[in-house]
Amino acid sequence: MANSTEPQKPQNTKKNKKKGATLDTFYGAKIQNTEQTEDNIKENAPKPSKGNGNSPQTYEEFESEMTKKMEAFWEEKLEIMQKKFTHLQNQFDQTVKENQALKARIRQLEDNDRVKEQESIKQSQNTKKLEENIKYLTDKVIDLENRGRRDNLKIIGLPDKPEINTKLDMVIQDIIKENCPEILEQGGNTSTDRAHRTPSTLNPQKTTPRNVIAKFQSYQTKEKILQEARKRQFRYKGMPIRVTQDLASSTLNDRKAWNMIFRKARELGLQPRISYPAKLTIYFQGKVWAFNKIEDFQLFAKKRQHLRER
């Protein structure tokens, strides 16, 4: 009796391609990713044996082996991720520390700036006070210097010759006799305590004679001579000279600043005068006006159409 044979199953071409592959070669293969690993498990997993169970490796053993391999794979991946996370965490912590240090530094710089600004304000205030004190003291010194010269007259243009310089007291008396004899007639005291050239040394490069400073014993006599000198040109033996009040150099400079305005005011008939120490006074519309600064007079003239037009 012929033996019945079971119909043969068609061979799996995919399996044939893997024919000859052993478990050892599979175990040695590098696992790329999870999907590839699962595919390899399905493709290479041994079929359960229907015989006596003498298969080289059962499916349970293969599955257990692959589970361990997967666990080792994920443990390795987890360890790598933990290292990366730890590294990122350290970098983050370091960044936080640096950021905190920068914030502290910025606060310190801001505090320093505020302190410096406050110190600068105080310094400015102190400087302003010092400037005010210096100006006050300077004005006081100038005022004291001018008051110390209140009995003096300055004679400008007197020839600088030895025969004159040796007898300045007598020359001054001659000037008074020639230009304002009425003072002598009224019995005024025209005596001087001293008279000298200024500066004390002769500068050969200057062609103009040095000025003469004369200190009178009587302030009233000095004032009378000065008033007469303002009215007309004084002379010495026919030569023109000029007699003015002796003042501090800074006060003289302040008076010189009025020269242009003084001349213009004289042309306008405003009867200008320079009063002590360096103040301009004019007579306008029946009133006497006084100006301490040039800017004050310019503002005054700007508001008067009559003065602007002329």
CSV table of C-alpha atoms in Angstrom, one decimal:
chain,number,residue,atom,x,y,z
A,1,MET,CA,0.0,0.0,0.0
A,2,ALA,CA,1.4,3.2,-1.1
A,3,ASN,CA,2.3,5.6,1.7
A,4,SER,CA,0.2,8.8,1.7
A,5,THR,CA,2.3,11.8,1.6
A,6,GLU,CA,1.3,15.3,2.8
A,7,PRO,CA,1.4,18.0,0.3
A,8,GLN,CA,4.6,20.0,0.5
A,9,LYS,CA,4.3,23.6,1.7
A,10,PRO,CA,5.8,26.2,-0.6
A,11,GLN,CA,9.2,27.3,0.7
A,12,ASN,CA,9.5,30.7,2.1
A,13,THR,CA,11.8,32.7,-0.2
A,14,LYS,CA,12.6,35.1,2.5
A,15,LYS,CA,13.7,32.3,4.7
A,16,ASN,CA,15.8,30.9,1.9
A,17,LYS,CA,17.6,34.1,1.7
A,18,LYS,CA,18.4,33.8,5.4
A,19,LYS,CA,19.4,30.2,5.0
A,20,GLY,CA,22.7,29.4,6.5
A,21,ALA,CA,22.4,32.1,9.1
A,22,THR,CA,23.0,30.9,12.6
A,23,LEU,CA,22.1,32.3,16.0
A,24,ASP,CA,25.7,33.2,16.6
A,25,THR,CA,25.9,35.4,13.5
A,26,PHE,CA,22.6,37.0,14.6
A,27,TYR,CA,23.9,37.7,18.1
A,28,GLY,CA,27.0,39.3,16.7
A,29,ALA,CA,25.1,41.6,14.5
A,30,LYS,CA,24.9,45.3,15.5
A,31,ILE,CA,21.4,46.5,16.6
A,32,GLN,CA,20.6,49.7,14.7
A,33,ASN,CA,17.3,50.6,16.2
A,34,THR,CA,14.2,49.1,17.7
A,35,GLU,CA,12.3,48.5,14.5
A,36,GLN,CA,15.3,46.6,13.0
A,37,THR,CA,15.7,44.6,16.1
A,38,GLU,CA,12.0,43.5,16.1
A,39,ASP,CA,12.3,42.6,12.5
A,40,ASN,CA,15.4,40.5,13.2
A,41,ILE,CA,13.6,38.8,16.1
A,42,LYS,CA,10.7,37.9,13.9
A,43,GLU,CA,12.8,36.7,11.0
A,44,ASN,CA,15.3,34.7,13.0
A,45,ALA,CA,13.1,33.3,15.7
A,46,PRO,CA,13.2,29.5,15.6
A,47,LYS,CA,9.9,27.7,15.1
A,48,PRO,CA,8.7,25.6,18.0
A,49,SER,CA,9.8,22.0,17.5
A,50,LYS,CA,7.1,19.3,17.0
A,51,GLY,CA,9.6,16.5,17.6
A,52,ASN,CA,11.3,15.4,20.6
A,53,GLY,CA,12.4,18.9,21.6
A,54,ASN,CA,16.1,18.5,20.7
A,55,SER,CA,16.1,21.8,18.9
A,56,PRO,CA,19.4,23.7,19.3
A,57,GLN,CA,17.5,26.5,21.1
A,58,THR,CA,13.9,26.9,22.0
A,59,TYR,CA,11.8,29.9,21.2
A,60,GLU,CA,11.6,30.8,24.9
A,61,GLU,CA,15.3,30.8,25.3
A,62,PHE,CA,15.7,32.9,22.2
A,63,GLU,CA,13.1,35.3,23.4
A,64,SER,CA,14.8,35.5,26.8
A,65,GLU,CA,18.1,36.1,25.2
A,66,MET,CA,16.7,38.9,23.0
A,67,THR,CA,14.9,40.5,26.0
A,68,LYS,CA,18.2,40.7,27.8
A,69,LYS,CA,19.8,42.1,24.7
A,70,MET,CA,17.1,44.7,24.4
A,71,GLU,CA,17.4,45.6,28.1
A,72,ALA,CA,21.1,46.0,27.7
A,73,PHE,CA,20.5,48.2,24.6
A,74,TRP,CA,18.1,50.5,26.4
A,75,GLU,CA,20.1,50.6,29.5
A,76,GLU,CA,23.1,51.8,27.4
A,77,LYS,CA,20.8,54.3,25.6
A,78,LEU,CA,19.4,55.5,29.0
A,79,GLU,CA,22.9,55.8,30.4
A,80,ILE,CA,24.0,57.9,27.4
A,81,MET,CA,20.8,60.1,27.8
A,82,GLN,CA,21.4,60.5,31.5
A,83,LYS,CA,25.0,61.6,30.8
A,84,LYS,CA,23.8,64.1,28.3
A,85,PHE,CA,21.1,65.3,30.6
A,86,THR,CA,23.6,65.6,33.4
A,87,HIS,CA,25.9,67.5,31.1
A,88,LEU,CA,23.1,69.9,30.0
A,89,GLN,CA,22.0,70.2,33.7
A,90,ASN,CA,25.5,71.2,34.6
A,91,GLN,CA,25.7,73.7,31.8
A,92,PHE,CA,22.3,75.1,32.8
A,93,ASP,CA,23.5,75.4,36.4
A,94,GLN,CA,26.7,77.1,35.3
A,95,THR,CA,24.7,79.5,33.1
A,96,VAL,CA,22.4,80.3,36.0
A,97,LYS,CA,25.4,81.0,38.2
A,98,GLU,CA,27.0,83.2,35.6
A,99,ASN,CA,23.7,85.0,35.0
A,100,GLN,CA,23.4,85.6,38.8
A,101,ALA,CA,27.0,86.8,38.9
A,102,LEU,CA,26.3,89.2,36.0
A,103,LYS,CA,23.2,90.5,37.7
A,104,ALA,CA,25.1,91.1,40.9
A,105,ARG,CA,27.8,92.9,38.9
A,106,ILE,CA,25.2,95.0,37.1
A,107,ARG,CA,23.6,95.9,40.5
A,108,GLN,CA,27.0,96.8,41.9
A,109,LEU,CA,27.8,99.0,38.8
A,110,GLU,CA,24.5,100.7,39.1
A,111,ASP,CA,25.0,101.3,42.8
A,112,ASN,CA,28.5,102.7,42.0
A,113,ASP,CA,27.0,104.9,39.3
A,114,ARG,CA,24.4,106.2,41.7
A,115,VAL,CA,27.1,106.9,44.3
A,116,LYS,CA,29.3,108.6,41.8
A,117,GLU,CA,26.4,110.7,40.5
A,118,GLN,CA,25.6,111.7,44.1
A,119,GLU,CA,29.2,112.5,44.7
A,120,SER,CA,29.3,114.5,41.4
A,121,ILE,CA,26.3,116.5,42.5
A,122,LYS,CA,27.8,117.2,45.8
A,123,GLN,CA,31.1,118.1,44.2
A,124,SER,CA,29.3,120.4,41.8
A,125,GLN,CA,27.5,122.1,44.7
A,126,ASN,CA,30.8,122.4,46.6
A,127,THR,CA,32.4,123.8,43.5
A,128,LYS,CA,29.6,126.3,43.0
A,129,LYS,CA,29.9,127.4,46.7
A,130,LEU,CA,33.7,127.7,46.3
A,131,GLU,CA,33.2,129.8,43.1
A,132,GLU,CA,30.8,132.0,44.9
A,133,ASN,CA,33.1,132.4,47.9
A,134,ILE,CA,36.0,133.1,45.5
A,135,LYS,CA,34.0,135.8,43.7
A,136,TYR,CA,32.9,137.3,47.0
A,137,LEU,CA,36.5,137.4,48.3
A,138,THR,CA,37.8,138.7,45.0
A,139,ASP,CA,35.3,141.5,45.0
A,140,LYS,CA,36.1,142.3,48.6
A,141,VAL,CA,39.9,142.5,47.8
A,142,ILE,CA,39.2,144.7,44.8
A,143,ASP,CA,37.0,146.9,46.9
A,144,LEU,CA,39.6,147.2,49.6
A,145,GLU,CA,42.3,147.9,47.0
A,146,ASN,CA,40.1,150.7,45.4
A,147,ARG,CA,39.4,152.2,48.9
A,148,GLY,CA,43.1,152.2,49.6
A,149,ARG,CA,43.6,154.2,46.5
A,150,ARG,CA,40.7,156.6,47.1
A,151,ASP,CA,43.1,159.5,47.9
A,152,ASN,CA,45.2,158.9,44.8
A,153,LEU,CA,45.2,160.5,41.4
A,154,LYS,CA,46.8,159.0,38.3
A,155,ILE,CA,48.6,161.4,35.9
A,156,ILE,CA,48.9,160.1,32.3
A,157,GLY,CA,51.2,161.6,29.7
A,158,LEU,CA,53.6,163.5,31.9
A,159,PRO,CA,57.1,163.3,30.3
A,160,ASP,CA,59.3,160.6,31.7
A,161,LYS,CA,62.5,162.6,32.3
A,162,PRO,CA,65.0,162.6,35.2
A,163,GLU,CA,64.5,166.3,35.9
A,164,ILE,CA,60.8,165.7,36.4
A,165,ASN,CA,61.0,162.4,38.2
A,166,THR,CA,63.3,163.9,40.9
A,167,LYS,CA,60.8,166.6,41.9
A,168,LEU,CA,57.4,165.0,41.2
A,169,ASP,CA,55.8,166.8,44.3
A,170,MET,CA,56.7,170.2,42.9
A,171,VAL,CA,55.5,169.2,39.4
A,172,ILE,CA,52.1,168.3,40.7
A,173,GLN,CA,51.8,171.7,42.4
A,174,ASP,CA,52.7,173.3,39.1
A,175,ILE,CA,49.9,171.3,37.4
A,176,ILE,CA,47.4,172.5,40.0
A,177,LYS,CA,48.5,176.1,39.6
A,178,GLU,CA,48.3,175.9,35.8
A,179,ASN,CA,44.9,174.1,35.5
A,180,CYS,CA,42.8,174.8,38.6
A,181,PRO,CA,44.3,177.7,40.6
A,182,GLU,CA,41.0,178.4,42.3
A,183,ILE,CA,41.7,175.5,44.6
A,184,LEU,CA,44.8,177.2,45.8
A,185,GLU,CA,42.9,180.5,46.1
A,186,GLN,CA,40.3,178.8,48.3
A,187,GLY,CA,43.0,177.6,50.6
A,188,GLY,CA,42.7,174.0,49.7
A,189,ASN,CA,45.4,171.5,51.0
A,190,THR,CA,47.1,170.4,47.9
A,191,SER,CA,50.0,168.7,49.6
A,192,THR,CA,50.9,165.1,48.7
A,193,ASP,CA,52.2,162.3,50.9
A,194,ARG,CA,54.1,160.7,48.1
A,195,ALA,CA,54.3,160.6,44.3
A,196,HIS,CA,56.0,157.9,42.1
A,197,ARG,CA,56.1,156.4,38.7
A,198,THR,CA,54.4,153.1,37.9
A,199,PRO,CA,55.8,150.6,37.1
A,200,SER,CA,58.9,151.3,39.1
A,201,THR,CA,61.3,150.1,36.3
A,202,LEU,CA,61.4,151.7,32.8
A,203,ASN,CA,60.6,149.5,29.9
A,204,PRO,CA,62.9,150.7,27.0
A,205,GLN,CA,60.5,149.1,24.4
A,206,LYS,CA,57.6,151.3,25.4
A,207,THR,CA,57.5,154.8,23.9
A,208,THR,CA,54.8,156.2,26.1
A,209,PRO,CA,55.8,157.7,29.5
A,210,ARG,CA,55.0,155.8,32.7
A,211,ASN,CA,52.1,157.0,34.7
A,212,VAL,CA,52.5,159.0,37.9
A,213,ILE,CA,50.6,158.0,41.1
A,214,ALA,CA,50.1,160.9,43.6
A,215,LYS,CA,48.6,160.4,47.1
A,216,PHE,CA,47.0,163.6,48.4
A,217,GLN,CA,46.6,164.4,52.1
A,218,SER,CA,43.1,165.7,51.6
A,219,TYR,CA,40.4,163.6,49.9
A,220,GLN,CA,38.3,166.7,49.3
A,221,THR,CA,41.2,168.4,47.4
A,222,LYS,CA,41.7,165.2,45.3
A,223,GLU,CA,38.0,165.2,44.4
A,224,LYS,CA,38.0,168.8,43.4
A,225,ILE,CA,41.0,168.3,41.1
A,226,LEU,CA,39.3,165.2,39.6
A,227,GLN,CA,36.1,167.2,38.9
A,228,GLU,CA,38.0,169.9,37.1
A,229,ALA,CA,39.9,167.3,35.1
A,230,ARG,CA,36.6,165.9,33.9
A,231,LYS,CA,35.5,169.3,32.6
A,232,ARG,CA,38.5,170.2,30.5
A,233,GLN,CA,41.9,169.0,29.2
A,234,PHE,CA,44.7,169.4,31.7
A,235,ARG,CA,48.2,170.5,30.5
A,236,TYR,CA,51.7,170.7,31.9
A,237,LYS,CA,53.7,173.6,30.4
A,238,GLY,CA,51.5,173.5,27.4
A,239,MET,CA,51.7,169.7,26.9
A,240,PRO,CA,48.4,167.8,27.2
A,241,ILE,CA,48.1,165.4,30.1
A,242,ARG,CA,45.2,163.4,31.6
A,243,VAL,CA,44.3,163.1,35.3
A,244,THR,CA,42.1,160.2,36.5
A,245,GLN,CA,41.2,158.3,39.6
A,246,ASP,CA,43.7,155.7,40.6
A,247,LEU,CA,41.9,152.3,40.7
A,248,ALA,CA,42.7,148.6,40.8
A,249,SER,CA,43.6,147.1,37.4
A,250,SER,CA,40.5,144.9,37.3
A,251,THR,CA,38.3,147.9,37.9
A,252,LEU,CA,40.0,149.9,35.2
A,253,ASN,CA,39.4,147.0,32.8
A,254,ASP,CA,35.7,147.0,33.7
A,255,ARG,CA,35.6,150.8,33.0
A,256,LYS,CA,37.3,150.4,29.7
A,257,ALA,CA,34.6,148.0,28.6
A,258,TRP,CA,32.2,150.9,28.7
A,259,ASN,CA,34.2,153.1,26.3
A,260,MET,CA,32.2,152.5,23.1
A,261,ILE,CA,28.9,152.8,24.8
A,262,PHE,CA,30.1,155.9,26.7
A,263,ARG,CA,31.0,157.6,23.4
A,264,LYS,CA,27.7,156.7,21.8
A,265,ALA,CA,25.8,158.0,24.9
A,266,ARG,CA,27.7,161.2,24.7
A,267,GLU,CA,26.8,161.6,21.0
A,268,LEU,CA,23.1,161.1,22.0
A,269,GLY,CA,23.4,163.8,24.7
A,270,LEU,CA,22.7,161.4,27.5
A,271,GLN,CA,25.4,163.0,29.8
A,272,PRO,CA,27.1,159.7,30.6
A,273,ARG,CA,29.4,159.2,33.6
A,274,ILE,CA,31.4,156.3,35.0
A,275,SER,CA,30.8,156.2,38.7
A,276,TYR,CA,32.6,154.0,41.3
A,277,PRO,CA,33.6,151.3,40.8
A,278,ALA,CA,32.6,150.8,37.1
A,279,LYS,CA,29.0,151.8,36.8
A,280,LEU,CA,27.6,153.8,33.9
A,281,THR,CA,25.0,156.5,34.6
A,282,ILE,CA,23.1,158.5,32.0
A,283,TYR,CA,20.4,161.3,32.1
A,284,PHE,CA,17.4,160.3,30.0
A,285,GLN,CA,13.9,161.7,29.9
A,286,GLY,CA,14.4,163.7,33.1
A,287,LYS,CA,15.7,160.7,35.1
A,288,VAL,CA,19.2,159.4,36.1
A,289,TRP,CA,19.7,155.7,35.0
A,290,ALA,CA,22.5,153.5,36.3
A,291,PHE,CA,23.8,150.3,34.8
A,292,ASN,CA,26.2,147.9,36.4
A,293,LYS,CA,26.6,145.7,33.3
A,294,ILE,CA,26.8,146.3,29.5
A,295,GLU,CA,24.0,143.8,29.0
A,296,ASP,CA,21.7,145.9,31.2
A,297,PHE,CA,22.2,149.0,29.1
A,298,GLN,CA,21.8,147.1,25.8
A,299,LEU,CA,18.4,145.7,27.1
A,300,PHE,CA,17.5,149.3,28.1
A,301,ALA,CA,18.3,150.7,24.7
A,302,LYS,CA,16.5,147.9,22.9
A,303,LYS,CA,13.2,148.8,24.6
A,304,ARG,CA,13.5,152.5,23.7
A,305,GLN,CA,12.7,153.3,20.1
A,306,HIS,CA,14.4,156.7,20.3
A,307,LEU,CA,17.7,155.1,21.3
A,308,ARG,CA,17.4,152.4,18.7
A,309,GLU,CA,16.8,154.8,15.8
A,310,ARG,CA,19.8,156.9,16.8
